[in-house]
Every structure is written in C-alpha cells, then in structure tokens.
Short mmCIF file of C-alpha atoms and ligand atoms in Angstrom, two decimals:
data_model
loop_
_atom_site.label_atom_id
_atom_site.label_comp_id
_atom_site.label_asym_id
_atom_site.label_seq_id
_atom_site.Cartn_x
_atom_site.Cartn_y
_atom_site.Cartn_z
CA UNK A 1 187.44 -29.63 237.83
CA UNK A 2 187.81 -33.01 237.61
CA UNK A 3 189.14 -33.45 233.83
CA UNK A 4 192.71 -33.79 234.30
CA UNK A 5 194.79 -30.57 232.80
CA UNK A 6 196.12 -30.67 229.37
CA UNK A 7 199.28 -28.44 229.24
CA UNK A 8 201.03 -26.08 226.99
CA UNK A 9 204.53 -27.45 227.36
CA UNK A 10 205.24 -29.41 231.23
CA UNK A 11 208.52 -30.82 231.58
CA UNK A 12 208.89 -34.41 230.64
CA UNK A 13 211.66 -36.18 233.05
CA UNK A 14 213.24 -39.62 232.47
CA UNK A 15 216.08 -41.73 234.39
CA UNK A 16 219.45 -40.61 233.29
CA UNK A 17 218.54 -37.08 234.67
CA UNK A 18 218.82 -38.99 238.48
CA UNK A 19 221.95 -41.10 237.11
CA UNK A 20 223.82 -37.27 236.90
CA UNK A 21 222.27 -35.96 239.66
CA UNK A 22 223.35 -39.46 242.35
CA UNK A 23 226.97 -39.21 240.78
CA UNK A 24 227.17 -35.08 242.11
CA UNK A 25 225.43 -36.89 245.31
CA UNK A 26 228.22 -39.34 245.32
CA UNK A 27 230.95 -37.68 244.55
CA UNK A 28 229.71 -34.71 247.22
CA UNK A 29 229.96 -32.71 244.02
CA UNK A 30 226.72 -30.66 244.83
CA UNK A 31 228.45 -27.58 245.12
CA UNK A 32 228.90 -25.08 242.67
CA UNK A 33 230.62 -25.79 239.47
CA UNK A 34 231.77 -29.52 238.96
CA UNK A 35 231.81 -32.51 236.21
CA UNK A 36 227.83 -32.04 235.24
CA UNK A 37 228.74 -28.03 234.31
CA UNK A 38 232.08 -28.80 232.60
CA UNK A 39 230.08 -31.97 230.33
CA UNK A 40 227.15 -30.15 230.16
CA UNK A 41 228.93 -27.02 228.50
CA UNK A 42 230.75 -29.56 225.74
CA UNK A 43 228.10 -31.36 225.04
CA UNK A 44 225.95 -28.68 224.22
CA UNK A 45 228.86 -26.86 222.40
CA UNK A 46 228.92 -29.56 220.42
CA UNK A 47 224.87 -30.24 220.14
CA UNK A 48 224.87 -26.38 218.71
CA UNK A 49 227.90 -26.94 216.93
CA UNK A 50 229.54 -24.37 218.36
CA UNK A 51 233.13 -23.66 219.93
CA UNK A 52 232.51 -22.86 223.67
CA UNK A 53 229.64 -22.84 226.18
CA UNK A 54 228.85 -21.37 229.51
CA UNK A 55 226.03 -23.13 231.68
CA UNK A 56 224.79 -20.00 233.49
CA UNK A 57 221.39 -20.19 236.00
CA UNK A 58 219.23 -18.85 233.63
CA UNK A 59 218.60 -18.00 229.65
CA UNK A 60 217.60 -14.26 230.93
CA UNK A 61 221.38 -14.76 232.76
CA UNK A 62 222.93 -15.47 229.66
CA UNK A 63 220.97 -12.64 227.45
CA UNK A 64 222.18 -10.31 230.47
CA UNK A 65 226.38 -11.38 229.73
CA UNK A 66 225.51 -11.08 225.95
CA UNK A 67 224.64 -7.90 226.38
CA UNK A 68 227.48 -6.65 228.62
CA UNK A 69 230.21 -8.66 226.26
CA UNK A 70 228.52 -7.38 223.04
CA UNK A 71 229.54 -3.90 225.07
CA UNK A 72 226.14 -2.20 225.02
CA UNK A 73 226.23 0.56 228.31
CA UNK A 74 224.04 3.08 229.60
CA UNK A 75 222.39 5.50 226.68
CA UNK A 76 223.07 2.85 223.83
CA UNK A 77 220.19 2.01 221.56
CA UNK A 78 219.89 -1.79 220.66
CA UNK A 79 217.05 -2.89 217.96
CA UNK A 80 215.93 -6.23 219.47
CA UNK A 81 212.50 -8.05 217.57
CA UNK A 82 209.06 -7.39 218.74
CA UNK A 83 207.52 -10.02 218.80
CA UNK A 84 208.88 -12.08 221.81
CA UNK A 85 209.04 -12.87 225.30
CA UNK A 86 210.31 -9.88 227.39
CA UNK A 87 213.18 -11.66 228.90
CA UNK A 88 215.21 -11.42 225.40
CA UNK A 89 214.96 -7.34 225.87
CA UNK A 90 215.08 -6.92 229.26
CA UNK A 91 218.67 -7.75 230.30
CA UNK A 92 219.57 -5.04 227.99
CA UNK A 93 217.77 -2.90 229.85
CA UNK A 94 219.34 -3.76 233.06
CA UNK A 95 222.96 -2.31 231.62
CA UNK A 96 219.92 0.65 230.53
CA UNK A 97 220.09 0.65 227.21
CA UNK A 98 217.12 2.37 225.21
CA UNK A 99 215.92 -0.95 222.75
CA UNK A 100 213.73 0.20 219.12
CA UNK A 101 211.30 -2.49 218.50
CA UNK A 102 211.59 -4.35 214.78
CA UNK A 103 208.38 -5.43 213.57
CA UNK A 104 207.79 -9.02 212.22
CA UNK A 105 207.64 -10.71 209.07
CA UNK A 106 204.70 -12.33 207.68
CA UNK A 107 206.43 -15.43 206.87
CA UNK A 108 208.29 -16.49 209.98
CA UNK A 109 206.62 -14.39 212.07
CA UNK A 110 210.42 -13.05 213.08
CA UNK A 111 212.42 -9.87 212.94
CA UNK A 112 212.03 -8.49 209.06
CA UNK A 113 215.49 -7.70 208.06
CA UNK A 114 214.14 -5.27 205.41
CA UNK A 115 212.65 -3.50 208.60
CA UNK A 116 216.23 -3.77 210.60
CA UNK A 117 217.68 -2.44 207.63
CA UNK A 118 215.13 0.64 208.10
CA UNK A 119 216.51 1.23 211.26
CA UNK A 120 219.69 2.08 210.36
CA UNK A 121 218.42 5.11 208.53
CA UNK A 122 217.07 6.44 211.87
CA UNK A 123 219.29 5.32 214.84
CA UNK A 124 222.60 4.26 212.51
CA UNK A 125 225.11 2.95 215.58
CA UNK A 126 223.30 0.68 217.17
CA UNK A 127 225.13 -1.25 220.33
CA UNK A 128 223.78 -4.88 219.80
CA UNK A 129 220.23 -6.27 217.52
CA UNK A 130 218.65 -8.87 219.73
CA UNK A 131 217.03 -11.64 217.25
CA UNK A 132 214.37 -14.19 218.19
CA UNK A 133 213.32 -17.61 216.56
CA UNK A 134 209.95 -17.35 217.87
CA UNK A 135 208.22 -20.65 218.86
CA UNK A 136 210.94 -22.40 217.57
CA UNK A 137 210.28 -21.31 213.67
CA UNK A 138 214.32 -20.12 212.78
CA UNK A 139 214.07 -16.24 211.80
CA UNK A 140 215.71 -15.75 207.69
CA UNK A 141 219.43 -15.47 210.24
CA UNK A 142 221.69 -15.26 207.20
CA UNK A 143 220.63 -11.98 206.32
CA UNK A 144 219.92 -10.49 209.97
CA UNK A 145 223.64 -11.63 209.96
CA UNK A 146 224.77 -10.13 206.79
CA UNK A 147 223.00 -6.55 207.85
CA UNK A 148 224.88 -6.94 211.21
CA UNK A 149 228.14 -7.53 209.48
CA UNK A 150 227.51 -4.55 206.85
CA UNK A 151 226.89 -2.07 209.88
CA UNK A 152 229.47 -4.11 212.72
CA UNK A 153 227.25 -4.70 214.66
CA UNK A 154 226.76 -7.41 217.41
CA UNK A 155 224.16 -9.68 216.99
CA UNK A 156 222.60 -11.65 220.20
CA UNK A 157 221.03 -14.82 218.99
CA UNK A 158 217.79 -15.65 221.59
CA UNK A 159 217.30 -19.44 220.68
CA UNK A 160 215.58 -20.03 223.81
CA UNK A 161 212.92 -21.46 222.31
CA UNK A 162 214.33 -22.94 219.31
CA UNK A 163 217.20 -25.48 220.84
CA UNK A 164 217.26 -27.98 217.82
CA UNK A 165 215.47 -25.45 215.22
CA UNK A 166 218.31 -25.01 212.36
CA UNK A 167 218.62 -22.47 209.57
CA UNK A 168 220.17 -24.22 206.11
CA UNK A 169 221.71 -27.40 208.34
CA UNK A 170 222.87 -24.77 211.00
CA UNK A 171 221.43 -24.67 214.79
CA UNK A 172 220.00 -21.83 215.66
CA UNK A 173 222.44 -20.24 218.69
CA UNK A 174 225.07 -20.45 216.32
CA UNK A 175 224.70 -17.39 213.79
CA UNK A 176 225.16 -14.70 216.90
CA UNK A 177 228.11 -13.50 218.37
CA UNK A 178 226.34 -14.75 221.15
CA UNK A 179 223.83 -17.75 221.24
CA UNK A 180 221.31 -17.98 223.86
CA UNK A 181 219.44 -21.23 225.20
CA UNK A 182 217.11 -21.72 227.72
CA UNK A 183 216.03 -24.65 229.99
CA UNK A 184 213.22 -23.31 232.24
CA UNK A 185 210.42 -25.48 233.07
CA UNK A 186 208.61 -25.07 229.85
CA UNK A 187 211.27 -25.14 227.46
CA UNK A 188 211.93 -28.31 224.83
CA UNK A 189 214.14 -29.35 227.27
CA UNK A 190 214.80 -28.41 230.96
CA UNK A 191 216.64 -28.00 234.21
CA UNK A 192 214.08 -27.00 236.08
CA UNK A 193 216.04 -23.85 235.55
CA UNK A 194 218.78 -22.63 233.76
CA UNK A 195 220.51 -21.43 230.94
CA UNK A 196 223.42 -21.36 228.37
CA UNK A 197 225.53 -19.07 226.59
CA UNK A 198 227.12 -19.97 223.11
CA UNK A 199 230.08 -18.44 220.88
CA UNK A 200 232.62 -18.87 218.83
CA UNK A 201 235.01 -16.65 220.94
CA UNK A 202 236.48 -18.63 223.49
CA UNK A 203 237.85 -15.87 225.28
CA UNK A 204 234.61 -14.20 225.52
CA UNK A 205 232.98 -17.37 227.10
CA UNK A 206 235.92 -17.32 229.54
CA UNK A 207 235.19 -13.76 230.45
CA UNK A 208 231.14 -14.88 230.88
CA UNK A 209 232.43 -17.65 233.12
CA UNK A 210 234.38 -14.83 235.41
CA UNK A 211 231.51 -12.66 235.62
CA UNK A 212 228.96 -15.03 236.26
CA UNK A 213 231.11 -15.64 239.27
CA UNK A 214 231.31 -12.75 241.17
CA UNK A 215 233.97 -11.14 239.22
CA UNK A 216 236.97 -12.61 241.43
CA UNK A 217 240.55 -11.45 240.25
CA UNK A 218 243.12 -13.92 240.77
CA UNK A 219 244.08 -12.65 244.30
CA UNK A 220 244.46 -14.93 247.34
CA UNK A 221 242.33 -12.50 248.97
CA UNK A 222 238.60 -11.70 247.29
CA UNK A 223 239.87 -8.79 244.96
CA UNK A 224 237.03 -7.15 242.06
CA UNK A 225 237.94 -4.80 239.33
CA UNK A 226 234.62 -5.17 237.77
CA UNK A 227 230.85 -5.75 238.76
CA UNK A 228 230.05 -9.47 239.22
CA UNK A 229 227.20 -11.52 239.41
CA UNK A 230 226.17 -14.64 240.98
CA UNK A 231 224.79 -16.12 237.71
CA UNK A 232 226.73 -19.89 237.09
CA UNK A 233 224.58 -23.39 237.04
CA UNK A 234 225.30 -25.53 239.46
CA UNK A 235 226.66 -29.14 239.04
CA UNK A 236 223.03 -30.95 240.37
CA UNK A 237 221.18 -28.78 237.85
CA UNK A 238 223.97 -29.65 234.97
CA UNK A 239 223.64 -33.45 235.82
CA UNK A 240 219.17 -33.05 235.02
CA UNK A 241 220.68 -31.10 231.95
CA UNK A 242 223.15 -34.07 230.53
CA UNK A 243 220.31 -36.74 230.87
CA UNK A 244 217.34 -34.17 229.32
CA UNK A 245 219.74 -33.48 226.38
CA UNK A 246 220.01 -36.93 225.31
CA UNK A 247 215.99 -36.71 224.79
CA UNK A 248 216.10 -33.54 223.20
CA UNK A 249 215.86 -35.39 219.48
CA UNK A 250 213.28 -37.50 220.76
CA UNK A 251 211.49 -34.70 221.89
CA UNK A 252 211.99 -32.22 218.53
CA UNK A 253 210.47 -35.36 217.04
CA UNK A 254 207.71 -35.57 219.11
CA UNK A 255 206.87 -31.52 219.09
CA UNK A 256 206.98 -31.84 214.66
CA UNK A 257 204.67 -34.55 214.94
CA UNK A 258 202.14 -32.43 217.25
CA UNK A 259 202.22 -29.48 214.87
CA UNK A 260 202.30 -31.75 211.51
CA UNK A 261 198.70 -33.44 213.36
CA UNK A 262 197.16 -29.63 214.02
CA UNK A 263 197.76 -28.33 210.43
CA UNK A 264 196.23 -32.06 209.29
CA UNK A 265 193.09 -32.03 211.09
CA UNK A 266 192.67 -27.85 210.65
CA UNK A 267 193.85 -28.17 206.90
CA UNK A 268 189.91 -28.08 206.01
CA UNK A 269 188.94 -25.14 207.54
CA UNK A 270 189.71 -22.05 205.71
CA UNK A 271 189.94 -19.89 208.50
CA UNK A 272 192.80 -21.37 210.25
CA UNK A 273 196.33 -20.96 209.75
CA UNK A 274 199.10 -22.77 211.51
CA UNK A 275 202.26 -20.80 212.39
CA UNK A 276 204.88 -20.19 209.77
CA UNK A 277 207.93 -23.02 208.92
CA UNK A 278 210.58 -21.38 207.34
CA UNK A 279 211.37 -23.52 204.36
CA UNK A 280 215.07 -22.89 204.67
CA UNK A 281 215.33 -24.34 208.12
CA UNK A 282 213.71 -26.90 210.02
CA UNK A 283 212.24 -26.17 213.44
CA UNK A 284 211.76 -27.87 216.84
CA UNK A 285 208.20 -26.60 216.91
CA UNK A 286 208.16 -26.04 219.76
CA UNK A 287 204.48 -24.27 220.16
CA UNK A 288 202.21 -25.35 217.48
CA UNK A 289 199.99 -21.99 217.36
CA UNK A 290 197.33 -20.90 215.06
CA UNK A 291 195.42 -17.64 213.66
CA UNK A 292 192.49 -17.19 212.96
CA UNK A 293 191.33 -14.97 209.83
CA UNK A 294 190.11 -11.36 210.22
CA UNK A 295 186.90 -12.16 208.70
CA UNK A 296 185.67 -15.24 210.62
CA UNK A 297 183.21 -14.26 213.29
CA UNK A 298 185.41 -16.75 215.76
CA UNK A 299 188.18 -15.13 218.06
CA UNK A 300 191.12 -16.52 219.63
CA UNK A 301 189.32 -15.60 223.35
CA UNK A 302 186.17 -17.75 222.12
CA UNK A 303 188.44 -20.67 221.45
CA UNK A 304 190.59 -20.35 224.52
CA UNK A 305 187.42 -20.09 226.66
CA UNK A 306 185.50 -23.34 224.90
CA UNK A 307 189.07 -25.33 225.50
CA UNK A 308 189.68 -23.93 228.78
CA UNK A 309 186.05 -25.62 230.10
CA UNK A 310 188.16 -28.98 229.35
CA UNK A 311 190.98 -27.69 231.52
CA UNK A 312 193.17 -27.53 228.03
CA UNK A 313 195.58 -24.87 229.08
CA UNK A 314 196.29 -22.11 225.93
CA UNK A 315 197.98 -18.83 225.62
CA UNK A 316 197.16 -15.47 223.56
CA UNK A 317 200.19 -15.40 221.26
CA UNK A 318 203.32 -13.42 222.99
CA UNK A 319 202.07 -9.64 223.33
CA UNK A 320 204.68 -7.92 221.23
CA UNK A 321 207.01 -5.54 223.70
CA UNK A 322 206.54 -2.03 221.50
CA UNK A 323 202.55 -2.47 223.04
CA UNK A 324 203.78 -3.02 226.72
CA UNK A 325 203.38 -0.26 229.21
CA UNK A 326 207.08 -0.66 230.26
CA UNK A 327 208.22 -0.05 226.78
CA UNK A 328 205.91 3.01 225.80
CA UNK A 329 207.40 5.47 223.56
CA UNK A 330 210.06 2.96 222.84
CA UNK A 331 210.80 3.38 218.84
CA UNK A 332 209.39 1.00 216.64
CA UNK A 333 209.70 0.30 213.14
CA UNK A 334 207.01 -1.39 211.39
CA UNK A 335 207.00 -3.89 208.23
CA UNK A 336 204.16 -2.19 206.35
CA UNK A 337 201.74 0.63 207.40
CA UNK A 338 198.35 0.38 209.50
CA UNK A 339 198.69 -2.37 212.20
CA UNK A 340 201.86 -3.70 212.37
CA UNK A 341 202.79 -7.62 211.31
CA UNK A 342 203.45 -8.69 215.29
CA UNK A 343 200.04 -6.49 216.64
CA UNK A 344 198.35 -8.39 213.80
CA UNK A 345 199.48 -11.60 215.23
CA UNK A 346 198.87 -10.72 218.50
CA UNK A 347 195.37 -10.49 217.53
CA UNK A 348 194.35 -13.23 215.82
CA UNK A 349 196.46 -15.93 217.07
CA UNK A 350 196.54 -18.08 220.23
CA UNK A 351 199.07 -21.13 221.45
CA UNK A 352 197.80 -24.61 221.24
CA UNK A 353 199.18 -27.37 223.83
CA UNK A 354 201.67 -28.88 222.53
CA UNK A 355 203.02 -31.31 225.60
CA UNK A 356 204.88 -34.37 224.83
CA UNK A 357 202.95 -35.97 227.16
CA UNK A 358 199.75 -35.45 225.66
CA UNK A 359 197.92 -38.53 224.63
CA UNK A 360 196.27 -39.23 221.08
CA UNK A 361 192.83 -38.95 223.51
CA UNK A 362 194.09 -35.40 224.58
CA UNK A 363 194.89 -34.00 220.96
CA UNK A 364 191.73 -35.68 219.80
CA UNK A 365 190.21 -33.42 222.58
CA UNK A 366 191.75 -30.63 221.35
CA UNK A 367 191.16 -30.77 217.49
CA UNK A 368 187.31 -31.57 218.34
CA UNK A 369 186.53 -28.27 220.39
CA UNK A 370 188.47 -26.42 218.59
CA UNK A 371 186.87 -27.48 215.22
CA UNK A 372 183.65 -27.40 217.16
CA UNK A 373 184.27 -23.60 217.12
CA UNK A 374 184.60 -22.82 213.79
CA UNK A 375 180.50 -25.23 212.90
CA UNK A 376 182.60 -28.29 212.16
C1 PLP B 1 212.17 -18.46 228.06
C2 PLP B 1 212.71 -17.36 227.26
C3 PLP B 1 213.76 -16.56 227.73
C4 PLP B 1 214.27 -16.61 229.13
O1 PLP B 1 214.84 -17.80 229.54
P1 PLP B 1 214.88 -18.14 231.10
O2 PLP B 1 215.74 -19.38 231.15
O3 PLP B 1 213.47 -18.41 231.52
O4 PLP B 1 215.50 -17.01 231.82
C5 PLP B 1 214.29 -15.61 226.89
N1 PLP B 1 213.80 -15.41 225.65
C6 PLP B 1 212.78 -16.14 225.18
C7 PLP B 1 212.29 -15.88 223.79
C8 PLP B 1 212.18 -17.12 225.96
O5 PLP B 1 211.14 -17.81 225.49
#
C-alpha cells in the first residue's frame, strides 16, 4: 500500500533526548545507573508530585515490585480492574497470586468502587486492588482510596497510560501506595522502553531500588538474602526520558485537542459516543476511542476494516482480562446484571489514532471514513 500509515500512538522524538543521551556518551556514563536515572527519578517525582521515584526497565517491572512491596505472595487474592491491558495483572501473577476481576463503570469506563466494595463481601482480605485509569480518563481514585483505607488494604495505582491525567488537581500515580508509569513505545511519552515506580514511602522506593538490582547485600563479596531481579533503567535510556518529559505538556495538549476534534466532528451523529472524561479530573487523553450504539446496524469491525483500506491503524477496545483464556474461572464481580459494563465496551467500541504526528489531512481522513460509515 502506498498511502502512508496513520498510527495509533508512534513515538514522537525531539533534540534534547540526544543532548542526555551524548552527555552519558561523554561522560562514558552508559553503564548502568548514572546522572540521567538519578534526574530522571526527581524530576518525575516531582512531575507526579510525589516523594520518591525508581526508574525501573519497564512499567510491567514496576507493577511486578508493587506487588512484592504491597506483600501479596503465593495463594493471596488481589481484585485488580477488568478492563485493562494484561500487564497491570500479570506481575501479580508472577508472585501467583489468584486476581478477582472488578467490572467497570459506565462513566469512566474504570474500576466501580460500588463493585470493589462488593468484593469484600466475598473474598474480605484481599492482598493488594490493582486500579487502572484507562486511556488516560482518571478512575473516581478518592473513593477506590477511601474503600482501600476502610479495609487496609494496598492499593497499586497503574497510571501507565494516564502520565499527566489528574484527579481534583492531583496526578494520577499519586493516590496508590504505589504509582505506576510507563514509557514503552506507545505511551504519551517514551524511552523506547521503560518504566517508573512512585510513592510516598521513601524507604519502600529504596527497597525497589535493591531489588531491581539483583538483591546485593552490602558484602564485599556478592551476598543475597532475598530473590533479585535485573529490572533498573539504564542511564542512556534515562537521558531519552529527561528530554521526552519536557514535551510531555506539549504533548497532553496535543492528545486533548485530538479527542476535543473527534467528539466535534462525531457530535452529529447519534450513534457515536466518545470515551468518558471524568469531570472531576482532567485527562491526558491519551486514546481518543469511541462506541458505537447497540442499535445502529454499523460495528466497530466495519469501521476498522473501511479505515484500515487507508492504512489508518485502529484497535478493538482492550479485551477485558475476566474473558481471557488465561484468566478463566478467575472471579469476577460485575456492575449490574446481564453483560457486564467492560464486555459491553468491549463490544461496541474501537480506538481511534490519536498520533501527535498526525496531520489536519490525516484526521480529516479519519473523520470522513468514519462518518462515511454511519450514511454521512
Ligand atoms: C503499557 C501498559 C503497562 C505496561 O507497561 P510496560 O512499560 O509496557 O511494561 C501496564 N499497564 C497498562 C494499563 C499499560 O497500558
């Protein structure tokens, strides 16, 4: 195909990001660890506006030390939302914990606290609840926070996707125990790779600092009283870090004006619905996404097909985790009988591109054949 592609979310690189990366270069500072990680971690501290940071290689490397510092171990049950990207439940997995799937709200699309609430009835002790801010949109955190307090229970924050989203003037990362963000390849901003790990509890950063580092005791010889892993950024990938984060404003900017030009040019066509804003927060939208209404005769494959033939890359909205085969039998507890909120979703809903790249020619593109679709 000859139509150049039209993606999702690419990564968008500028200058400074070499600047960092020539001074590790320079200083022969391209091992592990260095100035980059040690900046990299304030700064984004203080971006989140929170008290300590670890730069770790991935986001799924920082869910992973959540989990084991939030103390969940073989057997435990952890609720964790539905509707997400595996990688916020599997690392809890990996210590073999048994997650129960929390069904979605209609109105943010994340975790329903009145259904986390529910699950207390049934599995009261959980060892950790694993919240999302889905595409960005911040999830109603206050009182996923306030049921976590009530029962003491850890709460892992995955703001992967929602670096810059904030609930009530807070940024998302910071209502957790422990914070997650992501910078892989598709995220608002990125690394090419990697991954950071947020809390208030400076000694629990310290300890996510030691274990992402092979677990070494202080011992002139290599001594290990615990299991380790090889999980810490290194300083090249924190210098591409320190120059993407001083675009990550920029960018926020750029992804709210995509979404606000969607809902514009769909805002005539019954059918369509834009993803939920929660109107307590403000988010980095960081997929614009629509659904499409039960009734209308058009599905989310039809409209992914016609936009694929213009090499417009799309994606079915996340398949929620209690409907994957590696989660079967899994509990689950729904937000309102008959198909659940996220399977609903699921459905009717597909990812738009929302690149900062994309021209006014490209979303033009877009809004046409997608419009096209529904006779307009
Ligand atoms: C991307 C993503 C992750 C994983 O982050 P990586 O840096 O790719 O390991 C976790 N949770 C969610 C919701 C994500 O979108």
């Amino acid at each position: 195909m000859d139509r150049k592609r039209i993606y999702l979310s690419s990564p968008t690189m500028y200058g400074e990001e070499r600047a960092f990366v020539q001074e590790a270069f320079d200083t022969n500072w391209v091992a592990p660890l260095g100035p980059n990680v040690d900046a990299f971690e304030r700064e984004m501290a203080a971006y989140a506006g929170v008290g300590h940071a670890a730069a770790l290689s991935a986001g799924t490397a920082a869910l992973h030390l959540a989990a084991i510092l939030s103390g969940v171990k073989q057997g435990d049950v952890v609720f964790a939302s539905s509707l997400t990207f595996s990688a916020s439940v599997n690392p809890a997995c990996y210590e073999k914990a048994v997650p129960v799937f929390i069904d979605s709200e209609r109105d943010t699309w994340n975790m329903d606290p009145d259904a986390l609430e529910r699950a207390f009835e049934t599995w009261p002790h959980p060892a950790a609840v694993i919240a999302v801010h889905l595409y960005g949109t911040p999830a109603k955190i206050d009182r996923i926070r306030a049921i976590c307090d009530a029962h003491r229970v850890p709460l892992i924050e995955d703001a992967a996707e929602s670096l810059g989203s904030s609930f009530r003037g807070k940024m998302t990362g910071g209502f957790g125990d422990f914070g997650v963000y992501s910078f892989n390849g598709n995220k608002i901003i990125t690394t090419s790779g990697g991954g950071m790990l947020v809390a208030e509890d400076e000694e629990a950063i310290k300890r996510a600092r030691f274990l992402a580092t092979q677990a070494r005791d202080p011992a002139r010889h290599y001594q290990h009283s615990c299991i380790g892993y090889n999980y810490r950024m290194s300083n090249v990938i924190a210098g591409i870090g320190r120059g993407q984060l001083l675009h990550l404003e920029e960018h926020k900017a750029k992804k709210q004006a995509i979404y606000r030009q969607y809902r514009e040019a769909f805002s005539d066509i019954p059918e369509i619905s834009m993803n939920p804003m929660n109107p307590d927060g403000e988010s980095n939208n960081w997929l614009s996404c629509m659904t499409i209404d039960a009734a209308s005769k058009v599905t989310p494959i039809k409209v992914m097909d016609a936009l694929a033939e213009y090499n417009v890359e799309t994606r079915p909205i996340w398949k929620p985790m209690h409907l994957q085969p590696v989660f079967a039998g899994c509990g689950f507890v729904q937000t309102e009988e008959g198909v659940s909120v996220s399977e609903d979703v699921f459905n009717r809903g597909l990812c738009l591109p929302s690149d900062i790249k994309n021209t006014q020619e490209d979303m033009d593109l877009i809004i046409s054949v997608v419009r096209r679709q529904f006779g307009r």
